[in-house]
Tab-separated table of N, CA, C and O in Angstrom:
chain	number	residue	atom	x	y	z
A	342	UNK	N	-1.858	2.144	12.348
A	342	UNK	CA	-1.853	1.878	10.941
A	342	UNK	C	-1.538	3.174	10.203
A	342	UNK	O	-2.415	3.756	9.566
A	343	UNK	N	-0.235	3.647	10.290
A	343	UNK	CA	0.029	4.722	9.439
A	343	UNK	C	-0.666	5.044	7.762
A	343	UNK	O	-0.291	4.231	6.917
A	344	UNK	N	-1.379	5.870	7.396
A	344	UNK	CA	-1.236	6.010	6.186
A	344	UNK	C	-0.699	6.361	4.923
A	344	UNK	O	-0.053	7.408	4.977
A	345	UNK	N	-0.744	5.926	4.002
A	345	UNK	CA	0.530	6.017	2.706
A	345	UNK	C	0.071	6.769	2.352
A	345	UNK	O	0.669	7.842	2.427
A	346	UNK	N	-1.393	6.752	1.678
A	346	UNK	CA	-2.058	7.814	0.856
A	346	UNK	C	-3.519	7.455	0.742
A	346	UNK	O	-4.189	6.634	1.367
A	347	UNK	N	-3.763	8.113	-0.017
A	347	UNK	CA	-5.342	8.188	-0.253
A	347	UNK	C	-5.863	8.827	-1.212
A	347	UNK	O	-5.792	10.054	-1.141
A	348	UNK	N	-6.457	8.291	-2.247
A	348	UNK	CA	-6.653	8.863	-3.563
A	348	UNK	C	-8.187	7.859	-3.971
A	348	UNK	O	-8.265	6.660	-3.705
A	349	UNK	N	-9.205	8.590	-4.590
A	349	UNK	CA	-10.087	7.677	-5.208
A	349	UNK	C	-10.856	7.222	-4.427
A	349	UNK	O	-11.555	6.394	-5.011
A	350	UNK	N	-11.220	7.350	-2.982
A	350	UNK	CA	-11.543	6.747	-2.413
A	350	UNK	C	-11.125	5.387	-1.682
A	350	UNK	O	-11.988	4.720	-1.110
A	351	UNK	N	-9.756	4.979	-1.710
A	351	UNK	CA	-8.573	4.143	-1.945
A	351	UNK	C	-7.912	4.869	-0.822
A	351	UNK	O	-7.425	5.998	-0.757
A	352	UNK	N	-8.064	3.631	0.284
A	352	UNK	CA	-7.096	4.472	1.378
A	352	UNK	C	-5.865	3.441	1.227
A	352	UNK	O	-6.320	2.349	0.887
A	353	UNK	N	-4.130	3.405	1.394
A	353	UNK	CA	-3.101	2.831	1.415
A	353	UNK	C	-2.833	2.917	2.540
A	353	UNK	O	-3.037	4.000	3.088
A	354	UNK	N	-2.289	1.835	3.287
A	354	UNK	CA	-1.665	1.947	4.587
A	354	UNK	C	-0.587	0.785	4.991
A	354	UNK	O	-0.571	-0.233	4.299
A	355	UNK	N	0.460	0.929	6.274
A	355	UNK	CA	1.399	0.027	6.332
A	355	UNK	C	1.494	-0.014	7.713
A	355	UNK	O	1.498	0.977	8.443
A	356	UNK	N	1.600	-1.598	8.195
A	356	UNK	CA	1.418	-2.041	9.619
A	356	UNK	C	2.849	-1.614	9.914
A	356	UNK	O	3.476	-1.451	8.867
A	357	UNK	N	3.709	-1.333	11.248
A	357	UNK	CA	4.968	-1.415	11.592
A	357	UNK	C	5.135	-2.902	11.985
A	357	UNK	O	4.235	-3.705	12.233
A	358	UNK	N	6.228	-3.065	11.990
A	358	UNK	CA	6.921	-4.545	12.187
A	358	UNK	C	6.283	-5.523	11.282
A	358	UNK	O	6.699	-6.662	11.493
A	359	UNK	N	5.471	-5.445	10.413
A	359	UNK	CA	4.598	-6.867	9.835
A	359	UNK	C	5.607	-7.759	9.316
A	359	UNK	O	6.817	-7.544	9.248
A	360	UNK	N	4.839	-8.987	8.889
A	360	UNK	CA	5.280	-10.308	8.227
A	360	UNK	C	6.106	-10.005	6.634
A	360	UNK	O	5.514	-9.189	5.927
A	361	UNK	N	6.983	-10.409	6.241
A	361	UNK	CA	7.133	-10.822	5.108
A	361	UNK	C	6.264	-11.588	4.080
A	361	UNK	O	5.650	-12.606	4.400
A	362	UNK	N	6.234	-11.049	2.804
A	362	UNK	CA	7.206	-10.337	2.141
A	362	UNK	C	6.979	-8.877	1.873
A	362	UNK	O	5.841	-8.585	2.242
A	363	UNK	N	7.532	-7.991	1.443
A	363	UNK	CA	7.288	-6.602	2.151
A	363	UNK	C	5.864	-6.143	0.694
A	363	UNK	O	5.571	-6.204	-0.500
A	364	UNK	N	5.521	-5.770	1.848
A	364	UNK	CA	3.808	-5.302	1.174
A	364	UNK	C	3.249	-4.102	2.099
A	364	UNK	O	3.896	-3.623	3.031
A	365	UNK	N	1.682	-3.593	1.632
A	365	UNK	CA	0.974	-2.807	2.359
A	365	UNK	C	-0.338	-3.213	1.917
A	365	UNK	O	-0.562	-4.115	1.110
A	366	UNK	N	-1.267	-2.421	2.554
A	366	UNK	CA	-2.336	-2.690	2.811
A	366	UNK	C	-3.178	-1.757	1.939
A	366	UNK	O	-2.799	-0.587	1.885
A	367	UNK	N	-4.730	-2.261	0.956
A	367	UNK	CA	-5.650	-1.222	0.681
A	367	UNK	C	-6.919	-1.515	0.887
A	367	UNK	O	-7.450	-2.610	0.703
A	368	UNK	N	-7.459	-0.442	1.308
A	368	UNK	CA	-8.896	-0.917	1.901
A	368	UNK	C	-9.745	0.618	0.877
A	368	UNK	O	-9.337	1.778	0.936
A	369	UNK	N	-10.905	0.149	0.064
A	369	UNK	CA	-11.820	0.450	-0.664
A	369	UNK	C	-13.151	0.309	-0.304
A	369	UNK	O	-13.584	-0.798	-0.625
A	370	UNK	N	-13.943	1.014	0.235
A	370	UNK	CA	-15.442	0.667	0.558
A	370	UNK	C	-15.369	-0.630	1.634
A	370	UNK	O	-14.383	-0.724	2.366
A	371	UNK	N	-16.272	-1.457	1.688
A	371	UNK	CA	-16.057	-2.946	2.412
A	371	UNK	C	-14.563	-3.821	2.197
A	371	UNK	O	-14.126	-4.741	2.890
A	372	UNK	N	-13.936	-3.148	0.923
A	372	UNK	CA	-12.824	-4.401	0.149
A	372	UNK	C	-11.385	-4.182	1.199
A	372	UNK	O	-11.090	-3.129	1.763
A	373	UNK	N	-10.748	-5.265	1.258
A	373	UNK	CA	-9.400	-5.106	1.982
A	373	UNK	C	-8.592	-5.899	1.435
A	373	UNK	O	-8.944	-7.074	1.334
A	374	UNK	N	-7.499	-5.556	1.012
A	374	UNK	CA	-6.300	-6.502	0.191
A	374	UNK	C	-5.299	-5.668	0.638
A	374	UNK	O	-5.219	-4.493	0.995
A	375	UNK	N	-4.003	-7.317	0.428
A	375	UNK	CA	-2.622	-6.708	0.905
A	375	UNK	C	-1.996	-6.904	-0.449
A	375	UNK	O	-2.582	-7.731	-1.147
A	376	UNK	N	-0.772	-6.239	-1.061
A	376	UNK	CA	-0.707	-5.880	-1.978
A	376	UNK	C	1.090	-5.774	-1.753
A	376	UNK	O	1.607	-4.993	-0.954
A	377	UNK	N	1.868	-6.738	-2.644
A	377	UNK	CA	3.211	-7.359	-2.819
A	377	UNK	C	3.808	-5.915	-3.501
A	377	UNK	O	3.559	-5.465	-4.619
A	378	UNK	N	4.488	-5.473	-2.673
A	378	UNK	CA	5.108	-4.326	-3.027
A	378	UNK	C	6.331	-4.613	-4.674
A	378	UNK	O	6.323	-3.893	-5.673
A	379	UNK	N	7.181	-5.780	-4.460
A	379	UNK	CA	8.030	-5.735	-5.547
A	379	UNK	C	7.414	-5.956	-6.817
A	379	UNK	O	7.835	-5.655	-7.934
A	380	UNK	N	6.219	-6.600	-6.438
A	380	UNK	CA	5.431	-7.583	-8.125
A	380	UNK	C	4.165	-6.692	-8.477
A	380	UNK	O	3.518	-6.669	-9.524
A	381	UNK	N	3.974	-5.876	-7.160
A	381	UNK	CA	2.320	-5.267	-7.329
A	381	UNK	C	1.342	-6.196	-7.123
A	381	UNK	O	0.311	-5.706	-6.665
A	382	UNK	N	1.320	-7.436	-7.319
A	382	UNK	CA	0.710	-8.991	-6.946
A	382	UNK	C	-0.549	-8.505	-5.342
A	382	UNK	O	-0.458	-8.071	-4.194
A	383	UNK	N	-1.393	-8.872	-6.133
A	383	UNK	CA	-2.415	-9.249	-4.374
A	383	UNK	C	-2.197	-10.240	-3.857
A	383	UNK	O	-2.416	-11.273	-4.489
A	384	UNK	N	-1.722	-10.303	-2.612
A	384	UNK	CA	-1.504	-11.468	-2.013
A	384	UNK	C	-2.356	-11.953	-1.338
A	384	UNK	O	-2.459	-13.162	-1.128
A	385	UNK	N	-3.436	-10.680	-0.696
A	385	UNK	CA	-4.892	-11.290	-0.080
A	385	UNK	C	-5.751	-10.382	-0.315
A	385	UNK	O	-5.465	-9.259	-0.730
A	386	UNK	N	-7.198	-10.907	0.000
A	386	UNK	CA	-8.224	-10.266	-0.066
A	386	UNK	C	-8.654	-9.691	-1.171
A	386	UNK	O	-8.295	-10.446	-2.075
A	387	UNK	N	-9.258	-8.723	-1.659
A	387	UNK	CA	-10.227	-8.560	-3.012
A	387	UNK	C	-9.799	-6.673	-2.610
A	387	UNK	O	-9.502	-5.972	-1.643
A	388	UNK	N	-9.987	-6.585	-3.818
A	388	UNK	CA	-10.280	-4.833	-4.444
A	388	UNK	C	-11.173	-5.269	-6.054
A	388	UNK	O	-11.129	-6.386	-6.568
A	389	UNK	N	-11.765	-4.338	-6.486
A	389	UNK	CA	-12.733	-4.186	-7.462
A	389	UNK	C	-11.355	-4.275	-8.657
A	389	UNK	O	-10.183	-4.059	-8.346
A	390	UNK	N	-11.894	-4.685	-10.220
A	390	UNK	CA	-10.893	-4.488	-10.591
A	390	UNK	C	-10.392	-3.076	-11.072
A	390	UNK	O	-9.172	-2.914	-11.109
A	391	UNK	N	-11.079	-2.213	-11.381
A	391	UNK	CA	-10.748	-0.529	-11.333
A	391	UNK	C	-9.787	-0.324	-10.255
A	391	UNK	O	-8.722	0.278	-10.392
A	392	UNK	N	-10.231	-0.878	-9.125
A	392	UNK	CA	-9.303	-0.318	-7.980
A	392	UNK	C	-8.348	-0.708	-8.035
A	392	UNK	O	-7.470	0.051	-8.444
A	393	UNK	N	-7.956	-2.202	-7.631
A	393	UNK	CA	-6.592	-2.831	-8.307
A	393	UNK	C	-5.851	-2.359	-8.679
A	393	UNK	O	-4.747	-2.130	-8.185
A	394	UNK	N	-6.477	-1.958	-10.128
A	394	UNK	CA	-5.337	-1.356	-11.489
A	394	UNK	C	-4.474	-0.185	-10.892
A	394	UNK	O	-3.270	0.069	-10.927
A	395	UNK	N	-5.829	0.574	-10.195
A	395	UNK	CA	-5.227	2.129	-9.476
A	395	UNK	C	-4.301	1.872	-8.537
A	395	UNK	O	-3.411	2.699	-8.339
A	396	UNK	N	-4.365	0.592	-7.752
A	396	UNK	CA	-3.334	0.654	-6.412
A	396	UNK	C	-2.023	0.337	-7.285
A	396	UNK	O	-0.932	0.838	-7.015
A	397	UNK	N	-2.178	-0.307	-8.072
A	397	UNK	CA	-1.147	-1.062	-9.097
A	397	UNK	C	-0.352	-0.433	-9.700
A	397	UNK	O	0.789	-0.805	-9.974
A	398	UNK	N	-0.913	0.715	-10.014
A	398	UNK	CA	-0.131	1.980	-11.132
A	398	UNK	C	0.610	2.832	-9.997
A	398	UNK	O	1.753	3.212	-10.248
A	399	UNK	N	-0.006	3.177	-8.685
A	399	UNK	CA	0.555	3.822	-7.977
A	399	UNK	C	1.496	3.140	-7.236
A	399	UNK	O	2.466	3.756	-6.794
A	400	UNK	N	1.322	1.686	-6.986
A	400	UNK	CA	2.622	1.280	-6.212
A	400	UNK	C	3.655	1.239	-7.339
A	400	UNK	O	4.745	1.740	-7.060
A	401	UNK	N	3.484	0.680	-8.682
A	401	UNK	CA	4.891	0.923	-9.528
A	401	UNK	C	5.562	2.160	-9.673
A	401	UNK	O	6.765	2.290	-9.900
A	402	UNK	N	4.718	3.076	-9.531
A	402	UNK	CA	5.185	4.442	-9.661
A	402	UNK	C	6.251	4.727	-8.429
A	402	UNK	O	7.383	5.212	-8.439
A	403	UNK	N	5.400	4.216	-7.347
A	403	UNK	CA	6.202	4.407	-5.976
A	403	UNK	C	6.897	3.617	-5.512
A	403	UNK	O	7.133	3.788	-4.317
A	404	UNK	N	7.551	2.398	-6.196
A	404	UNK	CA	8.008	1.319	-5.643
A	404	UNK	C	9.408	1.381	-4.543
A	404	UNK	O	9.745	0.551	-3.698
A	405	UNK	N	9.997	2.581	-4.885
A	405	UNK	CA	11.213	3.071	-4.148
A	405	UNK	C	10.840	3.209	-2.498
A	405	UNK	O	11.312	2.760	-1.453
A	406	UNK	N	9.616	4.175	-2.915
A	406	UNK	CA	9.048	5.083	-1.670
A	406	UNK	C	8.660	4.150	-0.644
A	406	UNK	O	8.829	4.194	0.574
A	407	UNK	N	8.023	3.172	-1.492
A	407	UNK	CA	7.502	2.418	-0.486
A	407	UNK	C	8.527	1.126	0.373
A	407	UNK	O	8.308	0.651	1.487
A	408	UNK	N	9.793	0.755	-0.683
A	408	UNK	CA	10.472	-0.124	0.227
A	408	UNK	C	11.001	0.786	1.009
A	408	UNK	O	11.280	0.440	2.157
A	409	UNK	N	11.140	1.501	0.788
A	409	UNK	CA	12.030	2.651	1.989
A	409	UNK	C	11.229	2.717	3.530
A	409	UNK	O	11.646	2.656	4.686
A	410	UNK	N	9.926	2.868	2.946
A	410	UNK	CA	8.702	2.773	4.224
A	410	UNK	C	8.711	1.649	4.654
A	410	UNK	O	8.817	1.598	5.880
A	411	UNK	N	8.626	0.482	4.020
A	411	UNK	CA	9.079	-1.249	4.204
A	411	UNK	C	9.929	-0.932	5.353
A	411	UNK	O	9.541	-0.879	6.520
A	412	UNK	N	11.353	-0.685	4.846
A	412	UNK	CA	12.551	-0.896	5.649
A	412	UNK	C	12.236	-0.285	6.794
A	412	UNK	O	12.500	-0.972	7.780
A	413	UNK	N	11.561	1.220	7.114
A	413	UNK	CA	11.557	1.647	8.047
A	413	UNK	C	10.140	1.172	9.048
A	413	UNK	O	10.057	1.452	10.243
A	414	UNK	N	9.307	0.567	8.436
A	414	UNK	CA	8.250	0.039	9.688
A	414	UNK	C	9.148	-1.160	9.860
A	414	UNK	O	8.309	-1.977	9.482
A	415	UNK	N	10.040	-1.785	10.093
A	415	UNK	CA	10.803	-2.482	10.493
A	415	UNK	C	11.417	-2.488	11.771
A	415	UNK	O	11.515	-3.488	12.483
A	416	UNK	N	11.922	-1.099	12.109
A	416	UNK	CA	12.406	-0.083	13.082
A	416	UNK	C	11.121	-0.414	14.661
A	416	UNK	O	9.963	-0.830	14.703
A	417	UNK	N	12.200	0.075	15.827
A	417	UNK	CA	11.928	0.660	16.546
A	417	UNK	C	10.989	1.855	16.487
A	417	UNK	O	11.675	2.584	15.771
A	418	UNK	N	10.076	2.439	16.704
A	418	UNK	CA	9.603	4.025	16.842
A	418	UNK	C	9.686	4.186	14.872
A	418	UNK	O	10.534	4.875	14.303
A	419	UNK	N	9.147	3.784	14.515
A	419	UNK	CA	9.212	3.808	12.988
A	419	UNK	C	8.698	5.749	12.113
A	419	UNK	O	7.795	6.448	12.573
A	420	UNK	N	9.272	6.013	11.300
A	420	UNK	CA	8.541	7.147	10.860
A	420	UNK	C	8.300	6.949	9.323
A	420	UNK	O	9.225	7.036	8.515
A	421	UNK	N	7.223	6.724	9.026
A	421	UNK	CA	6.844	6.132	7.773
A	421	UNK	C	6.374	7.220	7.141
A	421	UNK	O	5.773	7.892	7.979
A	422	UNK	N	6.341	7.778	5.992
A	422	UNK	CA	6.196	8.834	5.538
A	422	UNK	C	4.849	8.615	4.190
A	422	UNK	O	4.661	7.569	3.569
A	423	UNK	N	4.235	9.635	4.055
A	423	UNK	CA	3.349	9.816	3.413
A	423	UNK	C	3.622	9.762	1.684
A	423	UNK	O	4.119	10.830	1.326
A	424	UNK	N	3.510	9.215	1.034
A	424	UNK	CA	3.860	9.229	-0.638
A	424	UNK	C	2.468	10.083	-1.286
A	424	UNK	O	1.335	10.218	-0.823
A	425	UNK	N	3.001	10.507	-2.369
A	425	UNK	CA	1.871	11.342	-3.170
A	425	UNK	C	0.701	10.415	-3.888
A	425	UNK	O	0.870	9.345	-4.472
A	426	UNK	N	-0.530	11.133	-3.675
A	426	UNK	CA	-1.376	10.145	-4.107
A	426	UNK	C	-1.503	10.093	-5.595
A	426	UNK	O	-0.849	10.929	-6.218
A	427	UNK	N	-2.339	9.128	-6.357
A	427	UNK	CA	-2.781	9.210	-7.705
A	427	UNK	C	-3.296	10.682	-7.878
A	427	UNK	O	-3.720	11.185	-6.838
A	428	UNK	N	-3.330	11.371	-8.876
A	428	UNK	CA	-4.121	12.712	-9.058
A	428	UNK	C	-4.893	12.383	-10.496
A	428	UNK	O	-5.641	13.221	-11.000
């Protein structure tokens, strides 16, 4: 489970090869949600709503970074790269 980032206590992360439609993963204390990269949309599971907002602001910010990481956990031997966290 490579990680994207980590900010807030807010860890981001992205499976290689996963399911459509292209998303990643955030896990907060007990909370775990997957999180629709083009819409920002939760597609499963729960985050607080503070947290949410935060994964929310940072995936729009990063929306490039992250289909790029999309495309490449796709791959063979994938190298998914780290994006800058919230500060």
């Amino acid at each position: 489970m490579p990680e994207l980032a980590r900010f807030y206590g807010i860890i981001l992360y992205m499976f290689a090869k996963d399911h459509p439609p292209p998303h990643f993963n955030a896990k907060y204390n007990e909370h775990k949600a997957m999180i629709d990269i083009k819409s920002g949309e939760l597609i499963t599971g729960h985050l607080p709503r503070r947290a949410l907002r935060l994964v929310q602001d940072w995936a729009e910010i990063n929306q490039a970074a992250l289909l790029l990481n999309w495309n490449e956990a796709q791959k063979d031997n994938p190298q998914i790269k780290k994006i800058k966290p919230l500060e």
